[in-house]
Amino acid sequence: MATTAFVEFSVVVRPQSNFVNTPYLQQLHSHRPFLSLSIPKSTAALSFTQSQDFGCAIERQQCDRGDFVQTSAVRELAGSLISAQGHRFAIVVARFNDLITKKLLEGALNTFKSYSVREDDIDVVWVPGSFEIGVVAQQLGKSRKYQSILCIGAVIRGDTSHYDAVVNAATSGVLSAGLNSGTPCIFGVLTCDTLEQAFDRVGGKAGNKGAEAALTAIEMASLFEHRLKPLQ
């Protein structure tokens, strides 16, 4: 049975220098702790708010590392990026702003190829715009034919609030698709203020975000297939 190590703390209240030097404050200022407590070693940090009237200090009692009780090892699960061979992927691509989305798609396909994904294991589905990505991704995920769904689109800000509506719909749509289907749905939709920003992210100075999204898809496919699926 795992045991929990505790660390002892003493809390000392010290008056601010601009307060009246009353006997009560003198007693507080003696640095004698008025409260001692023990917390689990696993507690990473303590936070407290300093009031306007008093300062508060937390003093940790000295103790050697050897005094701590050893805890059982934590199991860590992570996906692999070594190879994606044998996994199937779907890519949902918005046709709107295709000058951008085609370059994102190209970056994603090149990355899949670099990680040994066969062309026969990739299906590309085109939709009118980023707004429509979510519903298609959800249907593909529910089919159980794919280990991960990559969602690609580009939304560029215009003169109206239409930008915000589409961005919010695309974001929530991809999230809902993954939650409802149980298949990882990767958000690869660019949301940029200008066309220049978009081109910077499809092979320019900011790299290719389609390639980065494909790496995320590979890692999540590995995590679900080889780490989480055996736990079900």
PDB file of N, CA, C and O in Angstrom, residues 134-208:
ATOM      1  N   GLY A 134     -16.630  20.457 -38.555  1.00  0.00           N
ATOM      2  CA  GLY A 134     -16.964  19.682 -37.362  1.00  0.00           C
ATOM      3  C   GLY A 134     -17.904  18.522 -37.611  1.00  0.00           C
ATOM      4  O   GLY A 134     -17.661  17.399 -37.163  1.00  0.00           O
ATOM      5  N   VAL A 135     -18.990  18.751 -38.337  1.00  0.00           N
ATOM      6  CA  VAL A 135     -19.990  17.706 -38.534  1.00  0.00           C
ATOM      7  C   VAL A 135     -19.435  16.558 -39.370  1.00  0.00           C
ATOM      8  O   VAL A 135     -19.741  15.383 -39.130  1.00  0.00           O
ATOM      9  N   VAL A 136     -18.589  16.886 -40.357  1.00  0.00           N
ATOM     10  CA  VAL A 136     -17.989  15.833 -41.181  1.00  0.00           C
ATOM     11  C   VAL A 136     -16.954  15.051 -40.368  1.00  0.00           C
ATOM     12  O   VAL A 136     -16.893  13.816 -40.454  1.00  0.00           O
ATOM     13  N   ALA A 137     -16.157  15.753 -39.585  1.00  0.00           N
ATOM     14  CA  ALA A 137     -15.164  15.072 -38.746  1.00  0.00           C
ATOM     15  C   ALA A 137     -15.836  14.118 -37.766  1.00  0.00           C
ATOM     16  O   ALA A 137     -15.334  13.014 -37.515  1.00  0.00           O
ATOM     17  N   GLN A 138     -16.957  14.515 -37.236  1.00  0.00           N
ATOM     18  CA  GLN A 138     -17.661  13.644 -36.282  1.00  0.00           C
ATOM     19  C   GLN A 138     -18.146  12.368 -36.956  1.00  0.00           C
ATOM     20  O   GLN A 138     -18.022  11.273 -36.390  1.00  0.00           O
ATOM     21  N   GLN A 139     -18.703  12.481 -38.166  1.00  0.00           N
ATOM     22  CA  GLN A 139     -19.165  11.294 -38.879  1.00  0.00           C
ATOM     23  C   GLN A 139     -18.002  10.364 -39.215  1.00  0.00           C
ATOM     24  O   GLN A 139     -18.123   9.135 -39.105  1.00  0.00           O
ATOM     25  N   LEU A 140     -16.896  10.937 -39.633  1.00  0.00           N
ATOM     26  CA  LEU A 140     -15.723  10.113 -39.934  1.00  0.00           C
ATOM     27  C   LEU A 140     -15.209   9.419 -38.678  1.00  0.00           C
ATOM     28  O   LEU A 140     -14.802   8.244 -38.720  1.00  0.00           O
ATOM     29  N   GLY A 141     -15.202  10.134 -37.573  1.00  0.00           N
ATOM     30  CA  GLY A 141     -14.747   9.533 -36.324  1.00  0.00           C
ATOM     31  C   GLY A 141     -15.635   8.396 -35.866  1.00  0.00           C
ATOM     32  O   GLY A 141     -15.150   7.361 -35.388  1.00  0.00           O
ATOM     33  N   LYS A 142     -16.928   8.547 -36.025  1.00  0.00           N
ATOM     34  CA  LYS A 142     -17.875   7.505 -35.608  1.00  0.00           C
ATOM     35  C   LYS A 142     -17.790   6.257 -36.483  1.00  0.00           C
ATOM     36  O   LYS A 142     -18.235   5.184 -36.084  1.00  0.00           O
ATOM     37  N   SER A 143     -17.237   6.396 -37.676  1.00  0.00           N
ATOM     38  CA  SER A 143     -17.124   5.235 -38.561  1.00  0.00           C
ATOM     39  C   SER A 143     -16.116   4.214 -38.040  1.00  0.00           C
ATOM     40  O   SER A 143     -16.126   3.054 -38.481  1.00  0.00           O
ATOM     41  N   ARG A 144     -15.239   4.610 -37.133  1.00  0.00           N
ATOM     42  CA  ARG A 144     -14.208   3.741 -36.561  1.00  0.00           C
ATOM     43  C   ARG A 144     -13.222   3.231 -37.606  1.00  0.00           C
ATOM     44  O   ARG A 144     -12.521   2.245 -37.383  1.00  0.00           O
ATOM     45  N   LYS A 145     -13.136   3.892 -38.738  1.00  0.00           N
ATOM     46  CA  LYS A 145     -12.203   3.497 -39.794  1.00  0.00           C
ATOM     47  C   LYS A 145     -10.849   4.161 -39.635  1.00  0.00           C
ATOM     48  O   LYS A 145      -9.876   3.763 -40.280  1.00  0.00           O
ATOM     49  N   TYR A 146     -10.783   5.193 -38.790  1.00  0.00           N
ATOM     50  CA  TYR A 146      -9.567   5.998 -38.699  1.00  0.00           C
ATOM     51  C   TYR A 146      -9.092   6.089 -37.250  1.00  0.00           C
ATOM     52  O   TYR A 146      -9.892   6.112 -36.310  1.00  0.00           O
ATOM     53  N   GLN A 147      -7.776   6.175 -37.096  1.00  0.00           N
ATOM     54  CA  GLN A 147      -7.193   6.357 -35.761  1.00  0.00           C
ATOM     55  C   GLN A 147      -7.146   7.829 -35.360  1.00  0.00           C
ATOM     56  O   GLN A 147      -7.045   8.155 -34.178  1.00  0.00           O
ATOM     57  N   SER A 148      -7.220   8.728 -36.340  1.00  0.00           N
ATOM     58  CA  SER A 148      -7.211  10.162 -36.034  1.00  0.00           C
ATOM     59  C   SER A 148      -7.768  10.932 -37.225  1.00  0.00           C
ATOM     60  O   SER A 148      -7.600  10.506 -38.371  1.00  0.00           O
ATOM     61  N   ILE A 149      -8.413  12.064 -36.939  1.00  0.00           N
ATOM     62  CA  ILE A 149      -8.990  12.933 -37.967  1.00  0.00           C
ATOM     63  C   ILE A 149      -8.284  14.280 -37.880  1.00  0.00           C
ATOM     64  O   ILE A 149      -8.265  14.917 -36.818  1.00  0.00           O
ATOM     65  N   LEU A 150      -7.712  14.721 -39.002  1.00  0.00           N
ATOM     66  CA  LEU A 150      -7.037  16.016 -39.049  1.00  0.00           C
ATOM     67  C   LEU A 150      -7.943  17.021 -39.744  1.00  0.00           C
ATOM     68  O   LEU A 150      -8.416  16.780 -40.854  1.00  0.00           O
ATOM     69  N   CYS A 151      -8.207  18.140 -39.075  1.00  0.00           N
ATOM     70  CA  CYS A 151      -9.135  19.155 -39.582  1.00  0.00           C
ATOM     71  C   CYS A 151      -8.358  20.389 -40.008  1.00  0.00           C
ATOM     72  O   CYS A 151      -7.682  21.023 -39.192  1.00  0.00           O
ATOM     73  N   ILE A 152      -8.462  20.739 -41.293  1.00  0.00           N
ATOM     74  CA  ILE A 152      -7.676  21.831 -41.864  1.00  0.00           C
ATOM     75  C   ILE A 152      -8.593  22.897 -42.435  1.00  0.00           C
ATOM     76  O   ILE A 152      -9.544  22.605 -43.160  1.00  0.00           O
ATOM     77  N   GLY A 153      -8.307  24.151 -42.092  1.00  0.00           N
ATOM     78  CA  GLY A 153      -9.066  25.279 -42.619  1.00  0.00           C
ATOM     79  C   GLY A 153      -8.288  26.558 -42.410  1.00  0.00           C
ATOM     80  O   GLY A 153      -7.212  26.570 -41.791  1.00  0.00           O
ATOM     81  N   ALA A 154      -8.832  27.646 -42.932  1.00  0.00           N
ATOM     82  CA  ALA A 154      -8.198  28.957 -42.756  1.00  0.00           C
ATOM     83  C   ALA A 154      -9.285  30.022 -42.686  1.00  0.00           C
ATOM     84  O   ALA A 154     -10.101  30.134 -43.601  1.00  0.00           O
ATOM     85  N   VAL A 155      -9.292  30.768 -41.594  1.00  0.00           N
ATOM     86  CA  VAL A 155     -10.246  31.858 -41.408  1.00  0.00           C
ATOM     87  C   VAL A 155      -9.449  33.140 -41.235  1.00  0.00           C
ATOM     88  O   VAL A 155      -8.606  33.238 -40.343  1.00  0.00           O
ATOM     89  N   ILE A 156      -9.708  34.106 -42.104  1.00  0.00           N
ATOM     90  CA  ILE A 156      -8.970  35.372 -42.077  1.00  0.00           C
ATOM     91  C   ILE A 156      -9.938  36.504 -41.751  1.00  0.00           C
ATOM     92  O   ILE A 156     -11.024  36.599 -42.340  1.00  0.00           O
ATOM     93  N   ARG A 157      -9.567  37.353 -40.823  1.00  0.00           N
ATOM     94  CA  ARG A 157     -10.448  38.402 -40.330  1.00  0.00           C
ATOM     95  C   ARG A 157     -10.811  39.376 -41.445  1.00  0.00           C
ATOM     96  O   ARG A 157      -9.979  39.774 -42.257  1.00  0.00           O
ATOM     97  N   GLY A 158     -12.084  39.760 -41.460  1.00  0.00           N
ATOM     98  CA  GLY A 158     -12.557  40.741 -42.422  1.00  0.00           C
ATOM     99  C   GLY A 158     -13.076  41.984 -41.728  1.00  0.00           C
ATOM    100  O   GLY A 158     -12.650  42.311 -40.602  1.00  0.00           O
ATOM    101  N   ASP A 159     -14.031  42.655 -42.349  1.00  0.00           N
ATOM    102  CA  ASP A 159     -14.549  43.917 -41.801  1.00  0.00           C
ATOM    103  C   ASP A 159     -15.734  43.724 -40.865  1.00  0.00           C
ATOM    104  O   ASP A 159     -16.175  44.681 -40.227  1.00  0.00           O
ATOM    105  N   THR A 160     -16.265  42.513 -40.781  1.00  0.00           N
ATOM    106  CA  THR A 160     -17.450  42.281 -39.958  1.00  0.00           C
ATOM    107  C   THR A 160     -17.151  41.239 -38.884  1.00  0.00           C
ATOM    108  O   THR A 160     -16.054  40.672 -38.824  1.00  0.00           O
ATOM    109  N   SER A 161     -18.151  40.957 -38.063  1.00  0.00           N
ATOM    110  CA  SER A 161     -18.006  39.976 -36.983  1.00  0.00           C
ATOM    111  C   SER A 161     -18.164  38.539 -37.476  1.00  0.00           C
ATOM    112  O   SER A 161     -18.148  37.602 -36.665  1.00  0.00           O
ATOM    113  N   HIS A 162     -18.314  38.355 -38.776  1.00  0.00           N
ATOM    114  CA  HIS A 162     -18.445  37.007 -39.330  1.00  0.00           C
ATOM    115  C   HIS A 162     -17.241  36.143 -38.959  1.00  0.00           C
ATOM    116  O   HIS A 162     -17.376  34.929 -38.728  1.00  0.00           O
ATOM    117  N   TYR A 163     -16.076  36.755 -38.896  1.00  0.00           N
ATOM    118  CA  TYR A 163     -14.858  36.042 -38.529  1.00  0.00           C
ATOM    119  C   TYR A 163     -15.014  35.337 -37.179  1.00  0.00           C
ATOM    120  O   TYR A 163     -14.716  34.150 -37.035  1.00  0.00           O
ATOM    121  N   ASP A 164     -15.488  36.066 -36.177  1.00  0.00           N
ATOM    122  CA  ASP A 164     -15.632  35.498 -34.833  1.00  0.00           C
ATOM    123  C   ASP A 164     -16.624  34.344 -34.817  1.00  0.00           C
ATOM    124  O   ASP A 164     -16.400  33.341 -34.132  1.00  0.00           O
ATOM    125  N   ALA A 165     -17.702  34.481 -35.562  1.00  0.00           N
ATOM    126  CA  ALA A 165     -18.715  33.421 -35.600  1.00  0.00           C
ATOM    127  C   ALA A 165     -18.139  32.137 -36.192  1.00  0.00           C
ATOM    128  O   ALA A 165     -18.350  31.030 -35.660  1.00  0.00           O
ATOM    129  N   VAL A 166     -17.400  32.272 -37.288  1.00  0.00           N
ATOM    130  CA  VAL A 166     -16.837  31.095 -37.944  1.00  0.00           C
ATOM    131  C   VAL A 166     -15.747  30.455 -37.084  1.00  0.00           C
ATOM    132  O   VAL A 166     -15.680  29.222 -36.950  1.00  0.00           O
ATOM    133  N   VAL A 167     -14.892  31.272 -36.499  1.00  0.00           N
ATOM    134  CA  VAL A 167     -13.822  30.741 -35.653  1.00  0.00           C
ATOM    135  C   VAL A 167     -14.399  29.977 -34.464  1.00  0.00           C
ATOM    136  O   VAL A 167     -13.963  28.860 -34.145  1.00  0.00           O
ATOM    137  N   ASN A 168     -15.385  30.553 -33.803  1.00  0.00           N
ATOM    138  CA  ASN A 168     -15.996  29.881 -32.649  1.00  0.00           C
ATOM    139  C   ASN A 168     -16.674  28.583 -33.064  1.00  0.00           C
ATOM    140  O   ASN A 168     -16.576  27.561 -32.364  1.00  0.00           O
ATOM    141  N   ALA A 169     -17.361  28.601 -34.208  1.00  0.00           N
ATOM    142  CA  ALA A 169     -18.054  27.401 -34.679  1.00  0.00           C
ATOM    143  C   ALA A 169     -17.051  26.311 -35.054  1.00  0.00           C
ATOM    144  O   ALA A 169     -17.255  25.128 -34.737  1.00  0.00           O
ATOM    145  N   ALA A 170     -15.973  26.692 -35.723  1.00  0.00           N
ATOM    146  CA  ALA A 170     -14.966  25.706 -36.129  1.00  0.00           C
ATOM    147  C   ALA A 170     -14.278  25.100 -34.907  1.00  0.00           C
ATOM    148  O   ALA A 170     -14.067  23.877 -34.833  1.00  0.00           O
ATOM    149  N   THR A 171     -13.936  25.932 -33.958  1.00  0.00           N
ATOM    150  CA  THR A 171     -13.251  25.446 -32.747  1.00  0.00           C
ATOM    151  C   THR A 171     -14.127  24.481 -31.957  1.00  0.00           C
ATOM    152  O   THR A 171     -13.706  23.366 -31.614  1.00  0.00           O
ATOM    153  N   SER A 172     -15.348  24.900 -31.658  1.00  0.00           N
ATOM    154  CA  SER A 172     -16.250  24.040 -30.893  1.00  0.00           C
ATOM    155  C   SER A 172     -16.658  22.811 -31.695  1.00  0.00           C
ATOM    156  O   SER A 172     -16.865  21.737 -31.127  1.00  0.00           O
ATOM    157  N   GLY A 173     -16.751  22.963 -33.028  1.00  0.00           N
ATOM    158  CA  GLY A 173     -17.135  21.828 -33.860  1.00  0.00           C
ATOM    159  C   GLY A 173     -16.102  20.722 -33.842  1.00  0.00           C
ATOM    160  O   GLY A 173     -16.439  19.537 -33.715  1.00  0.00           O
ATOM    161  N   VAL A 174     -14.826  21.079 -33.962  1.00  0.00           N
ATOM    162  CA  VAL A 174     -13.764  20.071 -33.929  1.00  0.00           C
ATOM    163  C   VAL A 174     -13.680  19.429 -32.551  1.00  0.00           C
ATOM    164  O   VAL A 174     -13.514  18.205 -32.422  1.00  0.00           O
ATOM    165  N   LEU A 175     -13.803  20.232 -31.516  1.00  0.00           N
ATOM    166  CA  LEU A 175     -13.783  19.690 -30.149  1.00  0.00           C
ATOM    167  C   LEU A 175     -14.935  18.718 -29.933  1.00  0.00           C
ATOM    168  O   LEU A 175     -14.742  17.597 -29.427  1.00  0.00           O
ATOM    169  N   SER A 176     -16.138  19.111 -30.315  1.00  0.00           N
ATOM    170  CA  SER A 176     -17.309  18.250 -30.141  1.00  0.00           C
ATOM    171  C   SER A 176     -17.187  16.968 -30.955  1.00  0.00           C
ATOM    172  O   SER A 176     -17.615  15.897 -30.507  1.00  0.00           O
ATOM    173  N   ALA A 177     -16.602  17.067 -32.145  1.00  0.00           N
ATOM    174  CA  ALA A 177     -16.435  15.882 -32.986  1.00  0.00           C
ATOM    175  C   ALA A 177     -15.586  14.830 -32.280  1.00  0.00           C
ATOM    176  O   ALA A 177     -15.903  13.631 -32.295  1.00  0.00           O
ATOM    177  N   GLY A 178     -14.510  15.269 -31.664  1.00  0.00           N
ATOM    178  CA  GLY A 178     -13.660  14.332 -30.946  1.00  0.00           C
ATOM    179  C   GLY A 178     -14.337  13.746 -29.721  1.00  0.00           C
ATOM    180  O   GLY A 178     -14.251  12.541 -29.458  1.00  0.00           O
ATOM    181  N   LEU A 179     -15.021  14.594 -28.963  1.00  0.00           N
ATOM    182  CA  LEU A 179     -15.688  14.119 -27.752  1.00  0.00           C
ATOM    183  C   LEU A 179     -16.835  13.162 -28.067  1.00  0.00           C
ATOM    184  O   LEU A 179     -17.031  12.154 -27.386  1.00  0.00           O
ATOM    185  N   ASN A 180     -17.594  13.475 -29.098  1.00  0.00           N
ATOM    186  CA  ASN A 180     -18.771  12.665 -29.422  1.00  0.00           C
ATOM    187  C   ASN A 180     -18.430  11.367 -30.148  1.00  0.00           C
ATOM    188  O   ASN A 180     -19.171  10.381 -30.043  1.00  0.00           O
ATOM    189  N   SER A 181     -17.339  11.366 -30.897  1.00  0.00           N
ATOM    190  CA  SER A 181     -16.991  10.172 -31.665  1.00  0.00           C
ATOM    191  C   SER A 181     -15.997   9.269 -30.946  1.00  0.00           C
ATOM    192  O   SER A 181     -15.913   8.072 -31.237  1.00  0.00           O
ATOM    193  N   GLY A 182     -15.252   9.815 -30.006  1.00  0.00           N
ATOM    194  CA  GLY A 182     -14.222   9.032 -29.336  1.00  0.00           C
ATOM    195  C   GLY A 182     -12.959   8.869 -30.162  1.00  0.00           C
ATOM    196  O   GLY A 182     -12.046   8.135 -29.764  1.00  0.00           O
ATOM    197  N   THR A 183     -12.886   9.542 -31.292  1.00  0.00           N
ATOM    198  CA  THR A 183     -11.706   9.511 -32.153  1.00  0.00           C
ATOM    199  C   THR A 183     -11.008  10.864 -32.068  1.00  0.00           C
ATOM    200  O   THR A 183     -11.671  11.901 -32.151  1.00  0.00           O
ATOM    201  N   PRO A 184      -9.691  10.896 -31.901  1.00  0.00           N
ATOM    202  CA  PRO A 184      -8.994  12.187 -31.834  1.00  0.00           C
ATOM    203  C   PRO A 184      -9.244  13.026 -33.083  1.00  0.00           C
ATOM    204  O   PRO A 184      -9.018  12.564 -34.200  1.00  0.00           O
ATOM    205  N   CYS A 185      -9.721  14.244 -32.888  1.00  0.00           N
ATOM    206  CA  CYS A 185      -9.932  15.192 -33.982  1.00  0.00           C
ATOM    207  C   CYS A 185      -9.004  16.378 -33.749  1.00  0.00           C
ATOM    208  O   CYS A 185      -9.137  17.078 -32.749  1.00  0.00           O
ATOM    209  N   ILE A 186      -8.075  16.586 -34.651  1.00  0.00           N
ATOM    210  CA  ILE A 186      -6.990  17.539 -34.455  1.00  0.00           C
ATOM    211  C   ILE A 186      -7.333  18.866 -35.106  1.00  0.00           C
ATOM    212  O   ILE A 186      -7.724  18.922 -36.277  1.00  0.00           O
ATOM    213  N   PHE A 187      -7.172  19.947 -34.357  1.00  0.00           N
ATOM    214  CA  PHE A 187      -7.510  21.291 -34.830  1.00  0.00           C
ATOM    215  C   PHE A 187      -6.350  21.855 -35.635  1.00  0.00           C
ATOM    216  O   PHE A 187      -5.296  22.197 -35.094  1.00  0.00           O
ATOM    217  N   GLY A 188      -6.544  21.955 -36.945  1.00  0.00           N
ATOM    218  CA  GLY A 188      -5.531  22.524 -37.814  1.00  0.00           C
ATOM    219  C   GLY A 188      -6.072  23.693 -38.613  1.00  0.00           C
ATOM    220  O   GLY A 188      -5.713  23.868 -39.784  1.00  0.00           O
ATOM    221  N   VAL A 189      -6.931  24.478 -37.990  1.00  0.00           N
ATOM    222  CA  VAL A 189      -7.562  25.619 -38.646  1.00  0.00           C
ATOM    223  C   VAL A 189      -6.785  26.889 -38.288  1.00  0.00           C
ATOM    224  O   VAL A 189      -6.663  27.232 -37.108  1.00  0.00           O
ATOM    225  N   LEU A 190      -6.273  27.571 -39.293  1.00  0.00           N
ATOM    226  CA  LEU A 190      -5.595  28.842 -39.055  1.00  0.00           C
ATOM    227  C   LEU A 190      -6.624  29.936 -38.798  1.00  0.00           C
ATOM    228  O   LEU A 190      -7.645  30.018 -39.479  1.00  0.00           O
ATOM    229  N   THR A 191      -6.361  30.772 -37.819  1.00  0.00           N
ATOM    230  CA  THR A 191      -7.216  31.933 -37.529  1.00  0.00           C
ATOM    231  C   THR A 191      -6.306  33.152 -37.520  1.00  0.00           C
ATOM    232  O   THR A 191      -5.624  33.411 -36.530  1.00  0.00           O
ATOM    233  N   CYS A 192      -6.294  33.883 -38.609  1.00  0.00           N
ATOM    234  CA  CYS A 192      -5.317  34.963 -38.800  1.00  0.00           C
ATOM    235  C   CYS A 192      -6.009  36.303 -39.029  1.00  0.00           C
ATOM    236  O   CYS A 192      -7.124  36.365 -39.542  1.00  0.00           O
ATOM    237  N   ASP A 193      -5.314  37.354 -38.670  1.00  0.00           N
ATOM    238  CA  ASP A 193      -5.830  38.700 -38.908  1.00  0.00           C
ATOM    239  C   ASP A 193      -5.615  39.138 -40.354  1.00  0.00           C
ATOM    240  O   ASP A 193      -6.400  39.918 -40.893  1.00  0.00           O
ATOM    241  N   THR A 194      -4.561  38.660 -40.984  1.00  0.00           N
ATOM    242  CA  THR A 194      -4.241  39.083 -42.346  1.00  0.00           C
ATOM    243  C   THR A 194      -3.828  37.883 -43.192  1.00  0.00           C
ATOM    244  O   THR A 194      -3.429  36.829 -42.665  1.00  0.00           O
ATOM    245  N   LEU A 195      -3.878  38.076 -44.509  1.00  0.00           N
ATOM    246  CA  LEU A 195      -3.432  37.030 -45.427  1.00  0.00           C
ATOM    247  C   LEU A 195      -1.936  36.797 -45.280  1.00  0.00           C
ATOM    248  O   LEU A 195      -1.455  35.666 -45.426  1.00  0.00           O
ATOM    249  N   GLU A 196      -1.193  37.847 -44.981  1.00  0.00           N
ATOM    250  CA  GLU A 196       0.252  37.708 -44.775  1.00  0.00           C
ATOM    251  C   GLU A 196       0.559  36.770 -43.619  1.00  0.00           C
ATOM    252  O   GLU A 196       1.464  35.924 -43.703  1.00  0.00           O
ATOM    253  N   GLN A 197      -0.187  36.902 -42.524  1.00  0.00           N
ATOM    254  CA  GLN A 197       0.000  36.000 -41.388  1.00  0.00           C
ATOM    255  C   GLN A 197      -0.268  34.558 -41.787  1.00  0.00           C
ATOM    256  O   GLN A 197       0.431  33.636 -41.347  1.00  0.00           O
ATOM    257  N   ALA A 198      -1.288  34.352 -42.599  1.00  0.00           N
ATOM    258  CA  ALA A 198      -1.618  33.000 -43.040  1.00  0.00           C
ATOM    259  C   ALA A 198      -0.491  32.395 -43.871  1.00  0.00           C
ATOM    260  O   ALA A 198      -0.089  31.241 -43.659  1.00  0.00           O
ATOM    261  N   PHE A 199       0.056  33.162 -44.827  1.00  0.00           N
ATOM    262  CA  PHE A 199       1.148  32.645 -45.659  1.00  0.00           C
ATOM    263  C   PHE A 199       2.402  32.354 -44.826  1.00  0.00           C
ATOM    264  O   PHE A 199       3.158  31.431 -45.138  1.00  0.00           O
ATOM    265  N   ASP A 200       2.608  33.121 -43.767  1.00  0.00           N
ATOM    266  CA  ASP A 200       3.743  32.849 -42.880  1.00  0.00           C
ATOM    267  C   ASP A 200       3.622  31.486 -42.211  1.00  0.00           C
ATOM    268  O   ASP A 200       4.643  30.902 -41.810  1.00  0.00           O
ATOM    269  N   ARG A 201       2.402  30.956 -42.116  1.00  0.00           N
ATOM    270  CA  ARG A 201       2.144  29.717 -41.393  1.00  0.00           C
ATOM    271  C   ARG A 201       1.903  28.517 -42.308  1.00  0.00           C
ATOM    272  O   ARG A 201       1.487  27.456 -41.835  1.00  0.00           O
ATOM    273  N   VAL A 202       2.138  28.695 -43.591  1.00  0.00           N
ATOM    274  CA  VAL A 202       1.990  27.575 -44.529  1.00  0.00           C
ATOM    275  C   VAL A 202       3.291  27.365 -45.304  1.00  0.00           C
ATOM    276  O   VAL A 202       3.282  27.053 -46.492  1.00  0.00           O
ATOM    277  N   GLY A 203       4.405  27.537 -44.630  1.00  0.00           N
ATOM    278  CA  GLY A 203       5.702  27.344 -45.249  1.00  0.00           C
ATOM    279  C   GLY A 203       6.591  28.559 -45.159  1.00  0.00           C
ATOM    280  O   GLY A 203       7.740  28.534 -45.623  1.00  0.00           O
ATOM    281  N   GLY A 204       6.085  29.631 -44.552  1.00  0.00           N
ATOM    282  CA  GLY A 204       6.877  30.843 -44.394  1.00  0.00           C
ATOM    283  C   GLY A 204       7.713  30.803 -43.133  1.00  0.00           C
ATOM    284  O   GLY A 204       8.120  29.747 -42.658  1.00  0.00           O
ATOM    285  N   LYS A 205       7.918  31.983 -42.543  1.00  0.00           N
ATOM    286  CA  LYS A 205       8.821  32.082 -41.384  1.00  0.00           C
ATOM    287  C   LYS A 205       8.284  31.405 -40.133  1.00  0.00           C
ATOM    288  O   LYS A 205       9.046  31.148 -39.196  1.00  0.00           O
ATOM    289  N   ALA A 206       6.974  31.093 -40.110  1.00  0.00           N
ATOM    290  CA  ALA A 206       6.395  30.403 -38.949  1.00  0.00           C
ATOM    291  C   ALA A 206       6.215  28.907 -39.200  1.00  0.00           C
ATOM    292  O   ALA A 206       5.560  28.222 -38.422  1.00  0.00           O
ATOM    293  N   GLY A 207       6.817  28.393 -40.275  1.00  0.00           N
ATOM    294  CA  GLY A 207       6.706  26.971 -40.564  1.00  0.00           C
ATOM    295  C   GLY A 207       5.404  26.629 -41.247  1.00  0.00           C
ATOM    296  O   GLY A 207       4.681  27.498 -41.724  1.00  0.00           O
ATOM    297  N   ASN A 208       5.096  25.335 -41.296  1.00  0.00           N
ATOM    298  CA  ASN A 208       3.843  24.875 -41.894  1.00  0.00           C
ATOM    299  C   ASN A 208       2.984  24.240 -40.805  1.00  0.00           C
ATOM    300  O   ASN A 208       3.326  23.191 -40.263  1.00  0.00           O
TER     301      ASN A 208
END
